[in-house]
PDB file of C-alpha atoms in Angstrom:
ATOM      1  CA  MET A 530      90.137  92.766 119.063  1.00  0.00           C
ATOM      2  CA  GLU A 531      92.811  95.002 120.467  1.00  0.00           C
ATOM      3  CA  ALA A 532      95.400  97.171 118.756  1.00  0.00           C
ATOM      4  CA  LEU A 533      98.918  97.962 119.831  1.00  0.00           C
ATOM      5  CA  VAL A 534      99.542 101.548 118.727  1.00  0.00           C
ATOM      6  CA  ALA A 535     102.910 103.291 118.871  1.00  0.00           C
ATOM      7  CA  ARG A 536     103.842 106.911 118.260  1.00  0.00           C
ATOM      8  CA  LEU A 537     107.056 106.737 116.271  1.00  0.00           C
ATOM      9  CA  ARG A 538     109.310 109.776 116.048  1.00  0.00           C
ATOM     10  CA  PHE A 539     111.389 109.211 112.929  1.00  0.00           C
ATOM     11  CA  PRO A 540     112.464 112.573 111.493  1.00  0.00           C
ATOM     12  CA  PHE A 541     113.393 110.826 108.243  1.00  0.00           C
ATOM     13  CA  TYR A 542     113.296 107.286 106.940  1.00  0.00           C
ATOM     14  CA  SER A 543     113.818 105.371 103.702  1.00  0.00           C
ATOM     15  CA  ILE A 544     111.752 102.247 103.138  1.00  0.00           C
ATOM     16  CA  ALA A 545     111.644 100.396  99.851  1.00  0.00           C
ATOM     17  CA  LYS A 546     112.563  97.167  98.121  1.00  0.00           C
ATOM     18  CA  ARG A 547     116.174  96.156  98.475  1.00  0.00           C
ATOM     19  CA  SER A 548     118.451  97.979  96.039  1.00  0.00           C
ATOM     20  CA  TYR A 549     122.017  99.160  95.890  1.00  0.00           C
ATOM     21  CA  GLN A 550     122.823 102.610  94.514  1.00  0.00           C
ATOM     22  CA  ILE A 551     119.482 104.262  93.677  1.00  0.00           C
ATOM     23  CA  ARG A 552     116.568 103.744  96.022  1.00  0.00           C
ATOM     24  CA  PRO A 553     113.158 105.487  96.063  1.00  0.00           C
ATOM     25  CA  SER A 554     111.193 105.390  99.310  1.00  0.00           C
ATOM     26  CA  HIS A 555     107.593 104.763 100.291  1.00  0.00           C
ATOM     27  CA  LEU A 556     105.631 107.667 101.710  1.00  0.00           C
ATOM     28  CA  LEU A 557     104.575 105.656 104.773  1.00  0.00           C
ATOM     29  CA  PRO A 558     106.201 102.634 106.430  1.00  0.00           C
ATOM     30  CA  SER A 559     105.090  99.447 104.713  1.00  0.00           C
ATOM     31  CA  PRO A 560     103.508  96.511 106.577  1.00  0.00           C
ATOM     32  CA  SER A 561     106.723  94.538 106.063  1.00  0.00           C
ATOM     33  CA  ALA A 562     108.830  97.271 107.696  1.00  0.00           C
ATOM     34  CA  LEU A 563     106.455  97.561 110.663  1.00  0.00           C
ATOM     35  CA  LYS A 564     106.324  93.807 111.194  1.00  0.00           C
ATOM     36  CA  GLY A 565     110.085  93.504 110.944  1.00  0.00           C
ATOM     37  CA  ALA A 566     110.633  96.322 113.445  1.00  0.00           C
ATOM     38  CA  LEU A 567     108.344  94.681 116.021  1.00  0.00           C
ATOM     39  CA  ALA A 568     109.814  91.229 115.414  1.00  0.00           C
ATOM     40  CA  LYS A 569     113.304  92.578 116.095  1.00  0.00           C
ATOM     41  CA  GLY A 570     112.216  93.790 119.534  1.00  0.00           C
ATOM     42  CA  ILE A 571     110.582  90.443 120.345  1.00  0.00           C
ATOM     43  CA  ILE A 572     113.767  88.577 119.384  1.00  0.00           C
ATOM     44  CA  LEU A 573     115.920  90.840 121.548  1.00  0.00           C
ATOM     45  CA  LEU A 574     113.669  90.311 124.569  1.00  0.00           C
ATOM     46  CA  ARG A 575     113.426  86.550 124.193  1.00  0.00           C
ATOM     47  CA  GLU A 576     117.144  86.060 123.581  1.00  0.00           C
ATOM     48  CA  ASP A 577     116.484  82.913 121.537  1.00  0.00           C
ATOM     49  CA  LYS A 578     119.593  80.770 121.301  1.00  0.00           C
ATOM     50  CA  GLY A 579     120.763  77.727 119.412  1.00  0.00           C
ATOM     51  CA  GLU A 580     119.457  78.827 116.000  1.00  0.00           C
ATOM     52  CA  LYS A 581     120.679  80.968 113.140  1.00  0.00           C
ATOM     53  CA  MET A 582     119.421  84.539 113.182  1.00  0.00           C
ATOM     54  CA  ASP A 583     117.529  84.145 109.888  1.00  0.00           C
ATOM     55  CA  GLU A 584     115.735  81.096 111.284  1.00  0.00           C
ATOM     56  CA  ILE A 585     114.807  82.957 114.471  1.00  0.00           C
ATOM     57  CA  ALA A 586     113.535  85.941 112.465  1.00  0.00           C
ATOM     58  CA  GLU A 587     111.482  83.756 110.123  1.00  0.00           C
ATOM     59  CA  LYS A 588     109.935  81.856 113.049  1.00  0.00           C
ATOM     60  CA  THR A 589     109.076  85.085 114.893  1.00  0.00           C
ATOM     61  CA  LEU A 590     107.463  86.627 111.811  1.00  0.00           C
ATOM     62  CA  LYS A 591     105.381  83.508 111.216  1.00  0.00           C
ATOM     63  CA  GLU A 592     104.173  83.802 114.811  1.00  0.00           C
ATOM     64  CA  LEU A 593     103.235  87.459 114.304  1.00  0.00           C
ATOM     65  CA  ASN A 594     101.472  86.813 110.997  1.00  0.00           C
ATOM     66  CA  SER A 595      99.345  84.084 112.609  1.00  0.00           C
ATOM     67  CA  LYS A 596      98.078  86.564 115.217  1.00  0.00           C
ATOM     68  CA  LEU A 597      97.860  89.821 113.272  1.00  0.00           C
ATOM     69  CA  LEU A 598      94.642  90.978 111.606  1.00  0.00           C
ATOM     70  CA  TYR A 599      95.945  94.311 110.346  1.00  0.00           C
ATOM     71  CA  VAL A 600      99.159  96.338 110.218  1.00  0.00           C
ATOM     72  CA  GLY A 601      99.201  99.937 109.073  1.00  0.00           C
ATOM     73  CA  ALA A 602     100.465 103.455 109.605  1.00  0.00           C
ATOM     74  CA  LYS A 603      99.341 107.054 109.315  1.00  0.00           C
ATOM     75  CA  PRO A 604     100.889 110.500 109.863  1.00  0.00           C
ATOM     76  CA  TYR A 605     100.415 111.917 113.350  1.00  0.00           C
ATOM     77  CA  LYS A 606      99.833 115.678 113.258  1.00  0.00           C
ATOM     78  CA  SER A 607     102.460 116.027 110.559  1.00  0.00           C
ATOM     79  CA  ILE A 608     102.868 116.452 106.830  1.00  0.00           C
ATOM     80  CA  VAL A 609     105.080 114.143 104.764  1.00  0.00           C
ATOM     81  CA  VAL A 610     107.840 115.299 102.414  1.00  0.00           C
ATOM     82  CA  LYS A 611     110.114 113.229 100.169  1.00  0.00           C
ATOM     83  CA  SER A 612     113.534 114.401  99.056  1.00  0.00           C
ATOM     84  CA  PRO A 613     116.576 112.806  97.363  1.00  0.00           C
ATOM     85  CA  ILE A 614     119.853 112.662  99.261  1.00  0.00           C
ATOM     86  CA  LEU A 615     123.374 111.800  98.182  1.00  0.00           C
ATOM     87  CA  LEU A 616     124.525 109.441 100.904  1.00  0.00           C
ATOM     88  CA  LYS A 617     128.222 108.693 101.335  1.00  0.00           C
ATOM     89  CA  ARG A 618     129.281 105.775 103.519  1.00  0.00           C
ATOM     90  CA  LEU A 619     132.707 104.410 104.430  1.00  0.00           C
ATOM     91  CA  ARG A 620     133.219 100.662 104.144  1.00  0.00           C
ATOM     92  CA  THR A 621     135.969 100.104 106.689  1.00  0.00           C
ATOM     93  CA  LEU A 622     134.963  96.643 107.911  1.00  0.00           C
ATOM     94  CA  GLU A 623     135.200  94.762 104.636  1.00  0.00           C
ATOM     95  CA  SER A 624     138.951  94.291 104.738  1.00  0.00           C
ATOM     96  CA  SER A 625     141.611  94.706 107.365  1.00  0.00           C
ATOM     97  CA  SER A 626     144.127  95.807 104.780  1.00  0.00           C
ATOM     98  CA  GLY A 627     144.130  98.017 101.731  1.00  0.00           C
ATOM     99  CA  PRO A 628     142.799 101.531 101.127  1.00  0.00           C
ATOM    100  CA  GLU A 629     139.619 102.741 102.757  1.00  0.00           C
ATOM    101  CA  LYS A 630     136.594 102.313 100.497  1.00  0.00           C
ATOM    102  CA  SER A 631     133.478 104.436 100.237  1.00  0.00           C
ATOM    103  CA  ASP A 632     130.141 104.431  98.446  1.00  0.00           C
ATOM    104  CA  ALA A 633     128.084 107.341  97.187  1.00  0.00           C
ATOM    105  CA  MET A 634     124.436 106.350  96.883  1.00  0.00           C
ATOM    106  CA  ARG A 635     121.449 108.346  95.782  1.00  0.00           C
ATOM    107  CA  ARG A 636     118.598 107.634  98.174  1.00  0.00           C
ATOM    108  CA  GLU A 637     115.151 109.092  98.625  1.00  0.00           C
ATOM    109  CA  TYR A 638     114.166 109.892 102.210  1.00  0.00           C
ATOM    110  CA  THR A 639     110.772 110.643 103.689  1.00  0.00           C
ATOM    111  CA  PHE A 640     110.598 113.470 106.218  1.00  0.00           C
ATOM    112  CA  SER A 641     107.837 113.430 108.839  1.00  0.00           C
ATOM    113  CA  ARG A 642     107.653 114.492 112.468  1.00  0.00           C
ATOM    114  CA  GLU A 643     105.715 111.548 113.881  1.00  0.00           C
ATOM    115  CA  ILE A 644     103.727 108.605 112.590  1.00  0.00           C
ATOM    116  CA  LEU A 645     101.389 106.097 114.201  1.00  0.00           C
ATOM    117  CA  ALA A 646     102.139 102.406 113.789  1.00  0.00           C
ATOM    118  CA  ILE A 647      99.043 100.237 114.283  1.00  0.00           C
ATOM    119  CA  TYR A 648      99.070  96.486 114.957  1.00  0.00           C
ATOM    120  CA  VAL A 649      95.653  94.824 115.312  1.00  0.00           C
ATOM    121  CA  PHE A 650      95.799  91.368 116.901  1.00  0.00           C
ATOM    122  CA  ARG A 651      93.479  88.468 117.483  1.00  0.00           C
ATOM    123  CA  GLU A 652      93.031  87.416 121.091  1.00  0.00           C
ATOM    124  CA  LEU A 653      96.325  87.361 122.980  1.00  0.00           C
ATOM    125  CA  THR A 654      97.326  86.219 126.420  1.00  0.00           C
ATOM    126  CA  GLU A 655      98.357  88.838 128.960  1.00  0.00           C
ATOM    127  CA  GLU A 656     101.908  87.501 128.730  1.00  0.00           C
ATOM    128  CA  GLU A 657     101.966  88.026 124.970  1.00  0.00           C
ATOM    129  CA  LYS A 658     100.525  91.539 125.296  1.00  0.00           C
ATOM    130  CA  THR A 659     103.192  92.485 127.819  1.00  0.00           C
ATOM    131  CA  LEU A 660     105.947  91.068 125.593  1.00  0.00           C
ATOM    132  CA  TYR A 661     104.729  92.861 122.470  1.00  0.00           C
ATOM    133  CA  LEU A 662     104.322  96.176 124.293  1.00  0.00           C
ATOM    134  CA  LYS A 663     107.889  95.968 125.602  1.00  0.00           C
ATOM    135  CA  ALA A 664     109.125  94.996 122.142  1.00  0.00           C
ATOM    136  CA  THR A 665     107.479  98.095 120.654  1.00  0.00           C
ATOM    137  CA  TYR A 666     109.692 100.356 122.756  1.00  0.00           C
ATOM    138  CA  LEU A 667     112.760  98.727 121.209  1.00  0.00           C
ATOM    139  CA  ILE A 668     111.873  99.934 117.705  1.00  0.00           C
ATOM    140  CA  ASP A 669     114.778 102.156 116.684  1.00  0.00           C
ATOM    141  CA  GLN A 670     115.030 101.640 112.941  1.00  0.00           C
ATOM    142  CA  LEU A 671     112.654 101.632 109.967  1.00  0.00           C
ATOM    143  CA  GLY A 672     113.959 100.645 106.579  1.00  0.00           C
ATOM    144  CA  ASP A 673     117.639 101.169 105.894  1.00  0.00           C
ATOM    145  CA  THR A 674     120.347 101.448 108.541  1.00  0.00           C
ATOM    146  CA  GLU A 675     120.336 105.273 108.506  1.00  0.00           C
ATOM    147  CA  SER A 676     116.609 105.499 109.300  1.00  0.00           C
ATOM    148  CA  LEU A 677     116.939 105.945 113.045  1.00  0.00           C
ATOM    149  CA  GLY A 678     114.285 107.113 115.490  1.00  0.00           C
ATOM    150  CA  SER A 679     112.496 106.283 118.709  1.00  0.00           C
ATOM    151  CA  VAL A 680     109.126 105.426 120.217  1.00  0.00           C
ATOM    152  CA  VAL A 681     107.478 108.282 122.101  1.00  0.00           C
ATOM    153  CA  GLU A 682     104.748 106.152 123.668  1.00  0.00           C
ATOM    154  CA  ALA A 683     102.758 102.994 122.994  1.00  0.00           C
ATOM    155  CA  GLN A 684      99.591 101.476 124.385  1.00  0.00           C
ATOM    156  CA  TRP A 685      96.939  98.813 123.881  1.00  0.00           C
ATOM    157  CA  VAL A 686      93.596 100.136 122.629  1.00  0.00           C
ATOM    158  CA  GLU A 687      90.254  98.437 122.102  1.00  0.00           C
ATOM    159  CA  VAL A 688      89.164  98.162 118.465  1.00  0.00           C
ATOM    160  CA  LYS A 689      85.485  98.981 118.016  1.00  0.00           C
ATOM    161  CA  LYS A 690      83.076  98.445 115.150  1.00  0.00           C
ATOM    162  CA  GLY A 691      81.877 101.654 113.558  1.00  0.00           C
ATOM    163  CA  THR A 692      81.883 103.883 110.511  1.00  0.00           C
ATOM    164  CA  TYR A 693      84.436 106.691 110.432  1.00  0.00           C
ATOM    165  CA  PRO A 694      86.556 108.375 107.752  1.00  0.00           C
ATOM    166  CA  LEU A 695      89.192 105.864 106.660  1.00  0.00           C
ATOM    167  CA  ASN A 696      92.552 107.459 107.522  1.00  0.00           C
ATOM    168  CA  THR A 697      94.866 104.444 107.383  1.00  0.00           C
ATOM    169  CA  TYR A 698      95.989 102.713 104.226  1.00  0.00           C
ATOM    170  CA  LEU A 699      94.280  99.623 102.867  1.00  0.00           C
ATOM    171  CA  PRO A 700      95.087  97.037 100.164  1.00  0.00           C
ATOM    172  CA  LEU A 701      93.160  97.414  96.922  1.00  0.00           C
ATOM    173  CA  SER A 702      92.502  93.672  96.916  1.00  0.00           C
ATOM    174  CA  LYS A 703      90.185  94.111  99.930  1.00  0.00           C
ATOM    175  CA  ILE A 704      87.682  96.346  98.147  1.00  0.00           C
ATOM    176  CA  ARG A 705      85.557  96.049  95.016  1.00  0.00           C
ATOM    177  CA  ILE A 706      84.560  99.640  94.450  1.00  0.00           C
ATOM    178  CA  SER A 707      86.409 102.539  92.909  1.00  0.00           C
ATOM    179  CA  VAL A 708      88.398 104.698  95.299  1.00  0.00           C
ATOM    180  CA  SER A 709      90.513 107.774  94.738  1.00  0.00           C
ATOM    181  CA  GLY A 710      93.858 108.488  96.325  1.00  0.00           C
ATOM    182  CA  ILE A 711      97.580 107.887  96.140  1.00  0.00           C
ATOM    183  CA  ILE A 712      98.460 104.274  95.370  1.00  0.00           C
ATOM    184  CA  ASP A 713     101.748 102.718  96.413  1.00  0.00           C
ATOM    185  CA  ALA A 714     102.949  99.129  95.913  1.00  0.00           C
ATOM    186  CA  MET A 715     104.372  97.814  99.201  1.00  0.00           C
ATOM    187  CA  LEU A 716     105.520  94.508 100.626  1.00  0.00           C
ATOM    188  CA  GLU A 717     103.115  93.022 103.152  1.00  0.00           C
ATOM    189  CA  SER A 718     105.712  90.894 104.953  1.00  0.00           C
ATOM    190  CA  PRO A 719     109.504  90.651 105.066  1.00  0.00           C
ATOM    191  CA  SER A 720     110.676  88.129 102.500  1.00  0.00           C
ATOM    192  CA  PHE A 721     113.105  85.286 103.182  1.00  0.00           C
ATOM    193  CA  THR A 722     113.172  84.195  99.540  1.00  0.00           C
ATOM    194  CA  LYS A 723     114.024  85.836  96.251  1.00  0.00           C
ATOM    195  CA  GLU A 724     110.336  86.080  95.407  1.00  0.00           C
ATOM    196  CA  GLU A 725     108.810  89.293  96.714  1.00  0.00           C
ATOM    197  CA  LYS A 726     105.138  89.988  96.251  1.00  0.00           C
ATOM    198  CA  GLU A 727     104.152  93.644  96.169  1.00  0.00           C
ATOM    199  CA  VAL A 728     100.593  94.611  97.028  1.00  0.00           C
ATOM    200  CA  PRO A 729      99.029  97.920  95.885  1.00  0.00           C
ATOM    201  CA  TYR A 730      97.781 100.022  98.797  1.00  0.00           C
ATOM    202  CA  VAL A 731      95.701 103.192  98.828  1.00  0.00           C
ATOM    203  CA  LEU A 732      97.302 105.758 101.145  1.00  0.00           C
ATOM    204  CA  PRO A 733      95.331 108.320 103.201  1.00  0.00           C
ATOM    205  CA  LEU A 734      97.336 111.204 101.758  1.00  0.00           C
ATOM    206  CA  SER A 735      96.781 114.108  99.412  1.00  0.00           C
ATOM    207  CA  GLU A 736      99.534 115.711  97.337  1.00  0.00           C
ATOM    208  CA  ARG A 737     100.049 119.439  97.750  1.00  0.00           C
ATOM    209  CA  GLU A 738     102.466 121.937  96.265  1.00  0.00           C
ATOM    210  CA  TYR A 739     104.059 125.033  97.787  1.00  0.00           C
ATOM    211  CA  LYS A 740     106.220 126.975  95.380  1.00  0.00           C
ATOM    212  CA  ARG A 741     108.615 124.280  94.129  1.00  0.00           C
ATOM    213  CA  THR A 742     108.072 121.858  97.012  1.00  0.00           C
ATOM    214  CA  ILE A 743     105.764 118.834  96.841  1.00  0.00           C
ATOM    215  CA  TYR A 744     104.409 117.592 100.158  1.00  0.00           C
ATOM    216  CA  TYR A 745     101.667 115.283 101.392  1.00  0.00           C
ATOM    217  CA  GLU A 746      99.073 115.884 104.060  1.00  0.00           C
ATOM    218  CA  GLU A 747      96.651 113.503 105.679  1.00  0.00           C
ATOM    219  CA  LYS A 748      93.338 113.084 103.893  1.00  0.00           C
ATOM    220  CA  PRO A 749      90.866 110.241 104.550  1.00  0.00           C
ATOM    221  CA  ILE A 750      90.480 107.823 101.658  1.00  0.00           C
ATOM    222  CA  GLN A 751      87.562 108.917  99.530  1.00  0.00           C
ATOM    223  CA  GLY A 752      84.838 106.537  98.402  1.00  0.00           C
ATOM    224  CA  ILE A 753      84.919 104.150 101.353  1.00  0.00           C
ATOM    225  CA  SER A 754      84.435 104.415 105.107  1.00  0.00           C
ATOM    226  CA  SER A 755      86.048 102.408 107.874  1.00  0.00           C
ATOM    227  CA  ASN A 756      84.329  99.380 109.385  1.00  0.00           C
ATOM    228  CA  HIS A 757      86.343  99.584 112.624  1.00  0.00           C
ATOM    229  CA  TYR A 758      87.925 102.398 114.575  1.00  0.00           C
ATOM    230  CA  LEU A 759      89.966 103.120 117.665  1.00  0.00           C
ATOM    231  CA  GLU A 760      90.624 106.195 119.775  1.00  0.00           C
ATOM    232  CA  VAL A 761      94.229 106.830 120.714  1.00  0.00           C
ATOM    233  CA  PHE A 762      96.499 109.798 121.475  1.00  0.00           C
ATOM    234  CA  GLY A 763      93.652 112.254 120.949  1.00  0.00           C
ATOM    235  CA  GLU A 764      92.712 110.970 117.499  1.00  0.00           C
ATOM    236  CA  VAL A 765      90.091 108.679 115.986  1.00  0.00           C
ATOM    237  CA  VAL A 766      91.733 106.177 113.676  1.00  0.00           C
ATOM    238  CA  GLY A 767      89.494 104.639 111.024  1.00  0.00           C
ATOM    239  CA  LEU A 768      90.444 101.093 109.974  1.00  0.00           C
ATOM    240  CA  TRP A 769      89.296  98.669 107.311  1.00  0.00           C
ATOM    241  CA  ILE A 770      89.626  95.113 108.660  1.00  0.00           C
TER     242      ILE A 770
END
């Protein structure tokens, strides 16, 4: 097994289920957001033609899901802070005539310096590995349209078997023992239907408080150790696969 790991520099992002005016955000990018971001880069590089964009996206995501063993994220030398924002947007493209329209939406944004996005694949060809690595560098958005950022660096890393502190999130359905930690319900894959299945994940975070500010710092998940790990960007990342 090999993992494609990217250092993402997204100063703030908002990732949640689709909603209109009021939207809370996840603390870490969900598997669906990470898959969608990589799929977008693959589509841009391939320049698939002759199909509708939704059909191309669905086909690309099916391809990724057939090859992925794990998708996850963790903070990279950074704390995580959530804060509400009143976001005002102009809607100037809806009509060529009439008064200018605007929306005021209350959104929750997550502030973090950098995060690691981790994609663990089954065996890939060298051509596929080159394509996916290039696609990673095209990630420029996570979640809503205002969540802009960039990729600092990305690389392929060997995934090894071994026991280490588990510092990436994992679905509760994969374990049968009691664990402690922050639980968040996230989408595993982008949905192309009205039915969206949320999966509860345990996050490798611990809530802290400073004066009137709540923030989150990285803390390995207690009660379970990783069964795989990788070494990347000066850190050991513990995975449960």
